[in-house]
Short mmCIF file of C-alpha atoms in Angstrom, two decimals:
data_model
loop_
_atom_site.label_atom_id
_atom_site.label_comp_id
_atom_site.label_asym_id
_atom_site.label_seq_id
_atom_site.Cartn_x
_atom_site.Cartn_y
_atom_site.Cartn_z
CA MET A 25 -51.30 22.95 -3.07
CA ARG A 26 -54.11 24.90 -4.68
CA ARG A 27 -52.08 28.10 -4.68
CA LEU A 28 -49.08 26.28 -6.14
CA GLY A 29 -51.29 25.03 -8.95
CA GLN A 30 -52.57 28.54 -9.62
CA LEU A 31 -49.04 29.96 -9.68
CA ALA A 32 -47.90 27.20 -12.02
CA GLU A 33 -50.80 27.89 -14.38
CA ARG A 34 -50.08 31.63 -14.36
CA THR A 35 -46.39 31.21 -15.19
CA PRO A 36 -45.65 33.24 -18.35
CA ALA A 37 -44.38 31.23 -21.30
CA GLY A 38 -41.24 33.37 -21.51
CA ARG A 39 -40.16 32.81 -17.92
CA GLU A 40 -36.74 31.19 -17.52
CA ARG A 41 -37.79 28.41 -15.15
CA TYR A 42 -34.28 26.99 -15.15
CA VAL A 43 -33.06 29.95 -13.10
CA ASP A 44 -35.67 29.21 -10.43
CA LEU A 45 -34.58 25.56 -10.38
CA LEU A 46 -30.93 26.53 -9.95
CA ARG A 47 -31.76 28.84 -7.06
CA ALA A 48 -33.77 26.14 -5.31
CA LEU A 49 -31.04 23.54 -5.82
CA ALA A 50 -28.30 25.91 -4.64
CA ILE A 51 -30.04 26.76 -1.38
CA THR A 52 -30.97 23.11 -0.78
CA MET A 53 -27.35 22.06 -1.24
CA VAL A 54 -26.10 24.81 1.08
CA VAL A 55 -28.48 23.68 3.81
CA ALA A 56 -27.66 19.99 3.38
CA GLY A 57 -23.94 20.75 3.29
CA HIS A 58 -23.97 22.78 6.50
CA TRP A 59 -25.98 20.14 8.29
CA GLY A 60 -24.01 17.23 6.90
CA VAL A 61 -20.54 18.37 8.02
CA THR A 62 -21.59 19.42 11.52
CA VAL A 63 -19.78 17.74 14.39
CA ILE A 64 -21.23 18.06 17.90
CA GLY A 65 -18.92 17.94 20.89
CA ARG A 66 -18.74 19.37 24.38
CA ASP A 67 -16.64 22.13 25.90
CA PRO A 68 -14.84 21.77 29.27
CA ALA A 69 -18.01 22.89 31.03
CA GLY A 70 -19.98 20.10 29.40
CA ARG A 71 -22.01 22.37 27.12
CA PRO A 72 -22.64 21.31 23.49
CA THR A 73 -20.37 22.83 20.86
CA GLY A 74 -20.28 22.47 17.10
CA HIS A 75 -17.69 22.67 14.35
CA SER A 76 -17.08 21.54 10.78
CA ALA A 77 -15.94 17.98 10.13
CA LEU A 78 -13.83 19.00 7.13
CA ALA A 79 -10.66 19.42 9.20
CA ASP A 80 -10.97 15.73 10.16
CA LEU A 81 -11.86 14.52 6.65
CA PRO A 82 -9.11 15.71 4.28
CA TRP A 83 -10.09 13.08 1.73
CA ALA A 84 -13.39 14.94 1.30
CA TYR A 85 -11.76 18.19 0.16
CA PRO A 86 -12.29 17.48 -3.59
CA LEU A 87 -15.97 16.79 -2.86
CA THR A 88 -16.35 20.43 -1.86
CA TRP A 89 -16.03 21.26 -5.55
CA LEU A 90 -19.56 19.85 -5.82
CA ALA A 91 -20.81 21.21 -2.51
CA GLN A 92 -19.71 24.83 -3.03
CA VAL A 93 -22.72 26.28 -4.86
CA MET A 94 -22.72 29.91 -3.68
CA PRO A 95 -21.43 31.02 -7.12
CA VAL A 96 -24.60 29.53 -8.60
CA PHE A 97 -26.68 31.61 -6.20
CA PHE A 98 -24.93 34.82 -7.26
CA LEU A 99 -25.12 33.86 -10.94
CA VAL A 100 -28.88 33.39 -10.89
CA GLY A 101 -29.14 36.48 -8.69
CA GLY A 102 -27.49 38.51 -11.43
CA TYR A 103 -29.90 37.14 -14.02
CA ALA A 104 -32.89 37.80 -11.78
CA ASN A 105 -31.82 41.29 -10.75
CA ALA A 106 -31.19 42.30 -14.35
CA ALA A 107 -34.65 41.03 -15.33
CA SER A 108 -36.34 42.82 -12.45
CA LEU A 109 -34.47 46.11 -12.92
CA THR A 110 -35.21 46.07 -16.65
CA ARG A 111 -38.94 45.63 -16.02
CA HIS A 112 -38.98 48.28 -13.32
CA ARG A 113 -37.29 50.87 -15.51
CA ALA A 114 -39.47 49.99 -18.48
CA ARG A 115 -42.47 50.99 -16.36
CA GLY A 116 -40.89 54.36 -15.58
CA GLY A 117 -39.14 53.55 -12.30
CA ASP A 118 -35.57 54.29 -11.27
CA GLY A 119 -32.79 52.52 -9.40
CA ALA A 120 -33.74 53.82 -5.96
CA GLY A 121 -37.34 52.70 -6.35
CA TRP A 122 -36.18 49.29 -7.53
CA LEU A 123 -33.86 48.94 -4.53
CA LEU A 124 -36.71 49.86 -2.20
CA ASP A 125 -38.87 47.15 -3.76
CA ARG A 126 -36.05 44.66 -3.35
CA SER A 127 -35.71 45.45 0.35
CA ALA A 128 -39.18 44.12 1.14
CA ARG A 129 -38.50 40.44 0.54
CA LEU A 130 -34.86 40.52 1.64
CA VAL A 131 -35.09 42.59 4.82
CA ARG A 132 -38.39 41.49 6.37
CA PRO A 133 -37.48 37.79 6.84
CA THR A 134 -34.02 38.81 8.08
CA SER A 135 -35.60 41.17 10.63
CA ALA A 136 -37.78 38.34 11.92
CA LEU A 137 -34.74 36.12 12.44
CA LEU A 138 -32.74 38.80 14.26
CA LEU A 139 -35.64 39.81 16.52
CA VAL A 140 -36.44 36.22 17.49
CA LEU A 141 -32.78 35.46 18.20
CA THR A 142 -32.44 38.66 20.24
CA VAL A 143 -35.46 37.76 22.36
CA GLY A 144 -34.07 34.26 22.84
CA ALA A 145 -30.69 35.67 23.88
CA ALA A 146 -32.33 38.06 26.33
CA LEU A 147 -34.26 35.20 27.91
CA GLY A 148 -31.05 33.22 28.18
CA ARG A 149 -29.35 36.08 30.01
CA LEU A 150 -32.31 36.37 32.40
CA ARG A 151 -31.76 32.70 33.22
CA GLY A 152 -28.12 33.41 34.01
CA THR A 153 -26.46 32.15 30.83
CA ASP A 154 -22.93 33.45 30.36
CA PRO A 155 -22.87 36.26 27.73
CA THR A 156 -19.97 34.58 25.93
CA HIS A 157 -22.03 31.42 25.53
CA VAL A 158 -25.01 33.48 24.38
CA ARG A 159 -22.86 35.05 21.68
CA THR A 160 -21.50 31.67 20.59
CA VAL A 161 -25.00 30.29 20.05
CA ILE A 162 -26.21 33.40 18.20
CA TRP A 163 -23.01 33.49 16.14
CA PHE A 164 -23.66 29.96 14.94
CA ALA A 165 -27.31 30.70 14.14
CA THR A 166 -26.41 33.83 12.16
CA ILE A 167 -23.69 32.30 9.98
CA PRO A 168 -26.04 32.60 6.94
CA LEU A 169 -26.01 36.38 7.38
CA TRP A 170 -22.36 36.50 6.33
CA PHE A 171 -23.28 35.53 2.76
CA LEU A 172 -26.46 37.58 2.91
CA VAL A 173 -24.32 40.68 3.53
CA ALA A 174 -22.46 40.01 0.28
CA TYR A 175 -25.69 39.45 -1.61
CA LEU A 176 -27.34 42.58 -0.21
CA LEU A 177 -24.29 44.54 -1.32
CA VAL A 178 -24.36 43.26 -4.90
CA VAL A 179 -28.11 43.97 -5.00
CA ALA A 180 -27.45 47.55 -3.89
CA LEU A 181 -24.81 47.89 -6.60
CA THR A 182 -26.98 46.38 -9.33
CA PRO A 183 -28.16 49.67 -10.94
CA PRO A 184 -24.64 51.12 -11.47
CA MET A 185 -23.09 47.73 -12.26
CA TYR A 186 -25.78 46.93 -14.82
CA ALA A 187 -25.09 50.31 -16.42
CA LEU A 188 -21.41 49.36 -16.62
CA HIS A 189 -22.40 46.03 -18.13
CA ARG A 190 -24.41 47.76 -20.84
CA ARG A 191 -21.43 49.91 -21.70
CA TYR A 192 -18.51 47.51 -21.32
CA GLY A 193 -20.07 44.03 -21.32
CA LEU A 194 -17.88 41.10 -20.35
CA ALA A 195 -14.91 43.40 -19.79
CA VAL A 196 -16.42 44.25 -16.39
CA PRO A 197 -16.25 40.74 -14.86
CA LEU A 198 -12.80 40.28 -16.40
CA ALA A 199 -11.62 43.44 -14.64
CA LEU A 200 -13.15 42.20 -11.40
CA VAL A 201 -11.33 38.87 -11.78
CA ALA A 202 -8.09 40.82 -12.16
CA LEU A 203 -8.84 42.65 -8.91
CA VAL A 204 -9.47 39.31 -7.19
CA ALA A 205 -6.09 38.12 -8.50
CA LEU A 206 -4.41 41.17 -6.97
CA GLY A 207 -6.15 40.52 -3.67
CA ASP A 208 -5.03 36.89 -3.73
CA LEU A 209 -1.47 37.95 -4.46
CA GLY A 210 -1.66 40.22 -1.45
CA ARG A 211 -2.80 37.53 0.96
CA LEU A 212 -0.36 34.98 -0.43
CA THR A 213 2.55 37.31 0.26
CA GLY A 214 1.20 39.23 3.24
CA PRO A 215 -1.69 39.44 5.69
CA ALA A 216 -5.09 38.04 4.73
CA THR A 217 -6.66 41.49 5.13
CA LEU A 218 -5.10 42.52 1.81
CA ALA A 219 -7.75 40.39 0.11
CA ALA A 220 -10.71 41.99 1.93
CA GLY A 221 -11.86 43.62 -1.31
CA ASN A 222 -12.41 40.16 -2.79
CA TYR A 223 -15.60 39.90 -0.75
CA VAL A 224 -16.99 42.50 -3.14
CA PHE A 225 -15.00 41.90 -6.34
CA GLY A 226 -15.40 38.11 -6.38
CA TRP A 227 -19.16 37.94 -5.94
CA LEU A 228 -19.67 40.95 -8.23
CA ALA A 229 -17.77 39.12 -10.99
CA VAL A 230 -20.14 36.16 -10.81
CA HIS A 231 -23.15 38.48 -10.51
CA GLN A 232 -22.07 40.30 -13.70
CA LEU A 233 -22.10 36.99 -15.58
CA GLY A 234 -25.75 36.72 -14.58
CA PHE A 235 -26.34 40.04 -16.34
CA ALA A 236 -24.70 38.68 -19.47
CA TRP A 237 -26.78 35.51 -19.31
CA TYR A 238 -29.95 37.57 -19.07
CA ASP A 239 -28.90 39.67 -22.06
CA ALA A 240 -28.19 36.48 -24.05
CA ARG A 241 -31.92 35.87 -24.57
CA THR A 242 -33.32 36.31 -28.10
CA PRO A 243 -33.82 40.05 -28.71
CA ALA A 244 -36.73 39.44 -31.06
CA THR A 245 -38.93 38.32 -28.17
CA GLY A 246 -38.11 41.35 -26.01
CA PRO A 247 -37.31 41.04 -22.33
CA PRO A 248 -39.12 37.95 -21.11
CA SER A 249 -40.93 37.55 -17.86
CA GLY A 250 -37.84 36.28 -16.18
CA PRO A 251 -37.48 35.42 -12.56
CA SER A 252 -37.05 38.38 -10.35
CA GLY A 253 -34.61 36.99 -7.85
CA PRO A 254 -34.57 36.31 -4.15
CA SER A 255 -36.82 39.27 -3.43
CA GLU A 256 -39.60 37.71 -5.54
CA PRO A 257 -38.28 34.40 -6.75
CA SER A 258 -41.30 32.48 -7.78
CA GLU A 259 -44.28 34.74 -8.21
CA PRO A 260 -44.89 34.63 -11.96
CA SER A 261 -44.99 38.20 -13.18
CA GLU A 262 -46.67 39.94 -16.03
CA THR A 263 -45.02 40.10 -19.41
CA ALA A 264 -42.74 43.09 -19.39
CA PRO A 265 -42.87 45.78 -22.08
CA PRO A 266 -39.69 46.22 -24.10
CA ASP A 267 -36.88 47.95 -22.28
CA PRO A 268 -36.03 51.20 -24.10
CA ALA A 269 -32.33 50.41 -23.72
CA GLU A 270 -32.89 47.17 -25.63
CA THR A 271 -34.01 49.07 -28.71
CA ALA A 272 -30.49 50.40 -29.10
CA LEU A 273 -29.28 46.90 -29.95
CA PRO A 274 -29.00 45.89 -33.59
CA PRO A 275 -32.26 44.17 -34.61
CA SER A 276 -30.34 41.24 -36.02
CA GLY A 277 -29.28 40.30 -32.51
CA SER A 278 -25.59 41.02 -33.17
CA ASP A 279 -23.45 42.18 -30.29
CA ARG A 280 -20.28 44.15 -29.76
CA PRO A 281 -17.17 42.19 -30.66
CA GLY A 282 -14.58 40.96 -28.20
CA VAL A 283 -14.70 41.34 -24.45
CA ARG A 284 -17.17 44.24 -24.60
CA ARG A 285 -19.95 42.00 -25.80
CA ARG A 286 -22.97 42.11 -23.53
CA ARG A 287 -24.43 38.71 -24.25
CA LEU A 288 -23.00 35.59 -22.68
CA PRO A 289 -22.14 33.03 -25.38
CA THR A 290 -24.36 30.03 -24.61
CA SER A 291 -23.47 27.61 -27.41
CA ARG A 292 -22.46 24.05 -26.60
CA PRO A 293 -18.80 24.61 -27.60
CA THR A 294 -18.65 27.63 -25.29
CA ALA A 295 -20.23 25.66 -22.45
CA LEU A 296 -17.71 22.85 -22.91
CA ALA A 297 -14.86 25.35 -23.00
CA LEU A 298 -16.04 26.91 -19.74
CA LEU A 299 -16.42 23.52 -18.07
CA VAL A 300 -13.09 22.09 -19.20
CA GLY A 301 -11.17 25.35 -18.89
CA GLY A 302 -12.59 26.08 -15.45
CA LEU A 303 -11.71 22.62 -14.17
CA ALA A 304 -8.21 22.82 -15.67
CA ALA A 305 -7.61 26.19 -14.02
CA LEU A 306 -9.01 24.89 -10.76
CA ILE A 307 -6.63 21.91 -10.79
CA LEU A 308 -3.66 24.12 -11.61
CA LEU A 309 -4.50 26.62 -8.88
CA THR A 310 -5.16 24.06 -6.14
CA ILE A 311 -3.16 20.92 -6.92
CA VAL A 312 -0.15 22.69 -8.45
CA GLY A 313 -0.62 26.19 -7.07
CA PRO A 314 -0.89 27.48 -3.50
CA TRP A 315 -4.66 27.68 -3.15
CA PRO A 316 -6.44 25.13 -0.90
CA VAL A 317 -8.21 22.19 -2.53
CA ALA A 318 -11.26 22.65 -0.32
CA MET A 319 -13.79 25.15 -1.62
CA LEU A 320 -15.41 25.44 1.82
CA LYS A 321 -13.86 26.86 4.97
CA VAL A 322 -11.62 24.40 6.80
CA PRO A 323 -10.90 25.24 10.46
CA GLY A 324 -7.23 26.03 10.99
CA GLU A 325 -6.38 26.72 7.35
CA ARG A 326 -4.68 30.07 6.67
CA LEU A 327 -6.18 30.47 3.20
CA ASP A 328 -9.88 30.21 2.47
CA ASN A 329 -11.31 30.01 -1.04
CA ALA A 330 -14.78 31.26 -0.11
CA SER A 331 -14.25 33.94 2.53
CA PRO A 332 -13.26 35.95 0.62
CA PRO A 333 -13.65 34.49 -2.89
CA SER A 334 -10.38 33.47 -4.50
CA LEU A 335 -9.24 32.88 -8.06
CA ALA A 336 -9.76 29.18 -7.44
CA LEU A 337 -13.40 29.78 -6.51
CA LEU A 338 -13.89 31.85 -9.67
CA ALA A 339 -12.39 29.00 -11.71
CA LEU A 340 -14.95 26.71 -10.09
CA ALA A 341 -17.66 29.25 -10.94
CA ALA A 342 -16.59 29.14 -14.62
CA ALA A 343 -16.82 25.34 -14.62
CA GLN A 344 -20.23 25.49 -12.95
CA LEU A 345 -21.45 27.98 -15.55
CA GLY A 346 -20.33 25.63 -18.33
CA LEU A 347 -22.19 22.72 -16.73
CA ILE A 348 -25.28 24.87 -16.21
CA LEU A 349 -25.34 25.83 -19.88
CA LEU A 350 -24.87 22.21 -20.96
CA LEU A 351 -27.82 21.05 -18.84
CA ARG A 352 -30.11 23.93 -19.72
CA ALA A 353 -32.04 22.31 -22.58
CA PRO A 354 -32.98 19.04 -20.80
CA ALA A 355 -33.76 20.95 -17.59
CA ARG A 356 -36.10 23.29 -19.46
CA ARG A 357 -37.97 20.33 -20.93
CA TRP A 358 -38.27 18.69 -17.52
CA LEU A 359 -39.60 21.90 -15.95
CA ARG A 360 -42.45 22.00 -18.45
CA ARG A 361 -43.98 19.16 -16.45
CA PRO A 362 -46.48 20.45 -13.85
CA ARG A 363 -45.21 18.49 -10.82
CA PRO A 364 -41.50 19.45 -10.96
CA TRP A 365 -42.40 23.06 -11.62
CA ARG A 366 -44.78 23.14 -8.63
CA VAL A 367 -41.99 21.81 -6.40
CA VAL A 368 -39.62 24.51 -7.67
CA ILE A 369 -42.25 27.18 -6.99
CA ALA A 370 -42.83 25.83 -3.48
CA VAL A 371 -39.13 26.02 -2.60
CA ASN A 372 -38.69 29.49 -4.10
CA LEU A 373 -41.64 30.89 -2.19
CA VAL A 374 -39.71 30.36 1.07
CA VAL A 375 -36.15 30.11 -0.23
CA LEU A 376 -34.78 32.91 1.94
CA THR A 377 -36.60 31.62 5.03
CA VAL A 378 -35.06 28.19 4.54
CA PHE A 379 -31.60 29.71 4.18
CA LEU A 380 -31.89 32.05 7.15
CA TRP A 381 -33.32 29.55 9.64
CA HIS A 382 -31.52 26.30 8.78
CA LEU A 383 -28.78 26.74 11.38
CA THR A 384 -31.25 27.97 13.99
CA ALA A 385 -32.97 24.63 13.41
CA ALA A 386 -29.67 22.93 14.31
CA VAL A 387 -29.34 25.03 17.48
CA LEU A 388 -32.87 24.13 18.56
CA LEU A 389 -32.43 20.42 17.87
CA ILE A 390 -29.10 20.28 19.71
CA GLY A 391 -30.60 22.08 22.68
CA LEU A 392 -33.63 19.79 22.75
CA LEU A 393 -31.62 16.57 22.51
CA ASP A 394 -29.19 17.81 25.14
CA ALA A 395 -32.03 18.74 27.49
CA VAL A 396 -33.47 15.22 27.37
CA GLY A 397 -30.06 13.57 27.56
CA LEU A 398 -30.16 12.08 24.05
CA LEU A 399 -27.52 14.18 22.27
CA PRO A 400 -24.86 11.93 20.69
CA THR A 401 -21.36 13.35 20.27
CA PRO A 402 -19.48 10.86 18.08
CA ARG A 403 -16.04 11.67 16.71
CA ALA A 404 -16.03 13.03 13.14
CA GLY A 405 -15.51 10.29 10.61
CA SER A 406 -16.27 7.45 13.01
CA ALA A 407 -18.82 4.77 12.20
CA ALA A 408 -21.15 6.25 14.83
CA TRP A 409 -20.85 9.69 13.27
CA TRP A 410 -21.70 8.38 9.81
CA GLY A 411 -24.58 6.36 11.22
CA TRP A 412 -25.95 9.46 12.91
CA ARG A 413 -26.03 11.42 9.60
CA VAL A 414 -29.40 10.07 8.38
CA PRO A 415 -31.44 10.54 11.59
CA TRP A 416 -29.65 13.86 12.15
CA LEU A 417 -30.69 15.17 8.73
CA LEU A 418 -34.24 13.87 9.08
CA LEU A 419 -34.71 15.47 12.49
CA LEU A 420 -33.27 18.76 11.25
CA THR A 421 -35.62 18.70 8.28
CA ALA A 422 -38.57 18.28 10.63
CA VAL A 423 -37.46 21.18 12.85
CA LEU A 424 -36.82 23.42 9.85
CA ALA A 425 -40.23 22.53 8.40
CA VAL A 426 -41.85 23.85 11.58
CA LEU A 427 -39.80 27.06 11.44
CA VAL A 428 -40.68 27.58 7.77
CA ALA A 429 -44.37 27.01 8.55
CA VAL A 430 -44.18 29.72 11.23
CA PHE A 431 -41.94 32.28 9.53
CA GLY A 432 -42.36 31.47 5.84
CA PRO A 433 -45.56 33.55 5.54
CA ILE A 434 -43.49 36.66 6.28
CA GLU A 435 -41.54 36.01 3.11
CA THR A 436 -44.54 35.11 0.97
CA ARG A 437 -46.43 38.21 2.12
CA SER A 438 -43.39 40.33 1.40
CA ALA A 439 -43.28 38.89 -2.13
CA ARG A 440 -46.72 40.31 -2.81
CA HIS A 441 -45.55 43.81 -1.83
CA ARG A 442 -44.87 45.82 -4.96
CA THR A 443 -44.26 49.55 -4.69
CA GLY A 444 -43.52 49.14 -8.40
CA ARG A 445 -47.24 48.89 -9.12
CA ARG A 446 -47.39 52.60 -8.38
CA ILE A 447 -44.27 53.46 -10.34
CA ARG A 448 -42.92 56.93 -9.79
CA ARG A 449 -39.39 58.21 -9.87
CA ALA A 450 -38.00 58.79 -6.38
CA GLY A 451 -37.13 62.31 -5.36
CA ARG A 452 -33.62 63.07 -4.19
CA VAL A 453 -34.49 62.93 -0.50
CA ARG A 454 -36.39 59.66 -0.86
CA ALA A 455 -33.57 58.13 -2.92
CA ALA A 456 -30.98 59.25 -0.38
CA LEU A 457 -33.01 57.79 2.48
CA THR A 458 -33.36 54.51 0.60
CA VAL A 459 -29.61 54.25 0.12
CA ALA A 460 -28.95 55.27 3.74
CA GLY A 461 -31.44 52.73 5.09
CA TYR A 462 -30.00 49.97 2.94
CA ALA A 463 -26.45 50.91 3.99
CA ALA A 464 -27.45 50.78 7.67
CA VAL A 465 -28.93 47.30 7.18
CA ILE A 466 -25.77 46.05 5.48
CA GLY A 467 -23.54 47.75 8.05
CA GLY A 468 -25.41 46.22 10.97
CA LEU A 469 -25.20 42.72 9.51
CA LEU A 470 -21.53 43.23 8.67
CA VAL A 471 -20.66 44.26 12.23
CA ASN A 472 -22.46 41.20 13.57
CA SER A 473 -20.62 38.88 11.19
CA ALA A 474 -17.24 40.44 12.01
CA THR A 475 -17.74 40.21 15.79
CA PRO A 476 -15.90 37.17 17.25
CA LYS A 477 -18.07 34.30 18.39
CA ALA A 478 -16.50 34.37 21.87
CA ALA A 479 -17.26 38.07 22.46
CA PRO A 480 -19.36 38.69 25.62
CA GLU A 481 -22.55 39.97 23.99
CA PRO A 482 -25.56 39.83 26.35
CA LEU A 483 -28.02 40.03 23.45
CA GLY A 484 -26.01 37.71 21.22
CA THR A 485 -25.89 40.33 18.48
CA PRO A 486 -23.70 43.39 19.19
CA VAL A 487 -25.92 46.25 20.29
CA PRO A 488 -24.50 48.78 17.75
CA ALA A 489 -25.11 46.25 14.98
CA LEU A 490 -28.66 45.62 16.15
CA VAL A 491 -29.41 49.37 16.43
CA ALA A 492 -27.98 50.11 12.98
CA TYR A 493 -29.85 47.24 11.36
CA LEU A 494 -33.22 48.04 12.97
CA ALA A 495 -32.84 51.75 12.16
CA GLY A 496 -32.13 50.97 8.52
CA ALA A 497 -34.94 48.42 8.29
CA GLY A 498 -37.31 50.93 9.91
CA VAL A 499 -36.44 53.64 7.40
CA LEU A 500 -37.01 51.26 4.49
CA ARG A 501 -40.32 50.17 5.98
CA LEU A 502 -41.48 53.78 6.25
CA LEU A 503 -40.43 54.51 2.68
CA ARG A 504 -42.29 51.44 1.36
CA SER A 505 -45.41 52.64 3.13
CA GLY A 506 -45.26 55.86 1.10
CA TRP A 507 -43.65 58.13 3.66
CA GLY A 508 -41.50 60.82 2.05
CA SER A 509 -42.93 60.17 -1.41
CA ARG A 510 -43.09 63.87 -2.07
CA GLY A 511 -39.43 64.33 -1.21
#
C-alpha cells in the first residue's frame, strides 16, 4: 500500500489516467468472462474436461457485445505504444532499442508461465499421464497466449506503423479495414484460411486508432507523460521532452484535412456518431448479414468474429471507441481521487500476470476439487450451474491471487528495467538480433497456439515451439544486459 501511495503521488499531471483504467477494466472483464462461461464435464475416462457454455446459451449471444473487450486492449495499447515510442525517440533512441525495452515486461512473465507449465507437464508424464491429456491441459492454460501473439506482433510493427500514421493518418486504419473486408469475403465464399491475414489487419486497425487518439492531445502542452502500455503500464514516468516530429505540426493545432488527418476527432458529436454508427453497422452485419451475433468464439460455429477479427468485430470496436470518448470526462474526474487511482495502479502493475495465469488458476482449482472429490459438473444453463457461478468465481479469485503474489514480482521487476535510461542508437547487428529474437518469441508462441489440443505432446508445449521461444527470449535477455552493444 505504501508503494501504491508513492506511485500515485508521483503520477505526472499530464498522464492520461483514463487509458490505464481502460486497460485494467479490459483485462478484468476478459478474466471474468473466461471464468464465467466455463463448463466442467468429464470425458469417457472420467477425467475433468472444460468447454464454453456459449453453445448452450444462444440467448446470451448479444451479451457478448459487452463482454468482448479485446478491441479496447488494442486501442489503449496503440495509445500507450505511441506515447512510449515518442518519448524513447525524443531521448535519442531508435525503434530497435524501443522494441528491446518493450520485450522486458512482455517476455519475462510469459517465460515464467511457459517454464512452470513445462515443468508441470514433465512431472505429469513421469507419473504416467497420457501425452494427449498433458497437451489438453497445457492447451487450456495457454489460451491467453493466442491473443498475446497478436499483441506482440502489433508491438513489433509499431515503429513502421507509427511512421505510416504520421504520413497518412486515418487512411491507414481505413485501408486495414478494407483488407479485413476482403478476408471476410474470402472466408464467406471459401475456406476460413482465406481470412488468416485478418489476425494482423484487424488488430492493427484498432491499434492505429490508438495512435490517432494519442496524437489528438493538445499540441501546446507537448507530448504528455502518457501511459506506456503493457510493458510498463502503471509506473508514472518523467515528463517527456517535445518530440522533434511534433514540431512539424502547425502551432495552431490544425491537422491535415480528410482521411489523412493524424488526430482522432474526440468531440461529443463524433463520439455519438461512432457509437450509433458502430452499433448500426454491427446490427446490419450480424442480424441482417451473415456474420455471427456472438462476438466470442462459439464451439461448432463455422464463422468466428474474434479469431480472426471480422468486420463485425471492427464495427463493435467503433461503437466501443465512441462510448469510451463519451465517458472520458467523468472518468478523468473520478480518477483524480486517490483511492480509485491507487486501485488502477495496483491492477496495472500485474496486469499481464493476471491475464497470463487466469486459466492456469482454473486448471489448478479443477484439479484440486477433483482430487478431493468435490468437483461439481452441472449442465450448462441449469440451476445448479448458475448457483455454482458465485463460489466458482470466488475460489478462482483466491487461487489467482496466490499465483499473482508468487509471479507478479517478475512483472513489477521487469517494469523497472529501462535500457532507455542509457539511450543509444542500436547498431545494425544489435538491431537485427533484436528483431530475430522477437520473431523467434512470436513464432514459438504461434506454433504452440496452432498445435491442436489433442496432439500427443509429452511436454504440453510442442518442443520446436518451446526451443524457438526460449532461444528468442534468451537473445533478448542478452541484448538487454548490454551484450552486443558495440555491434
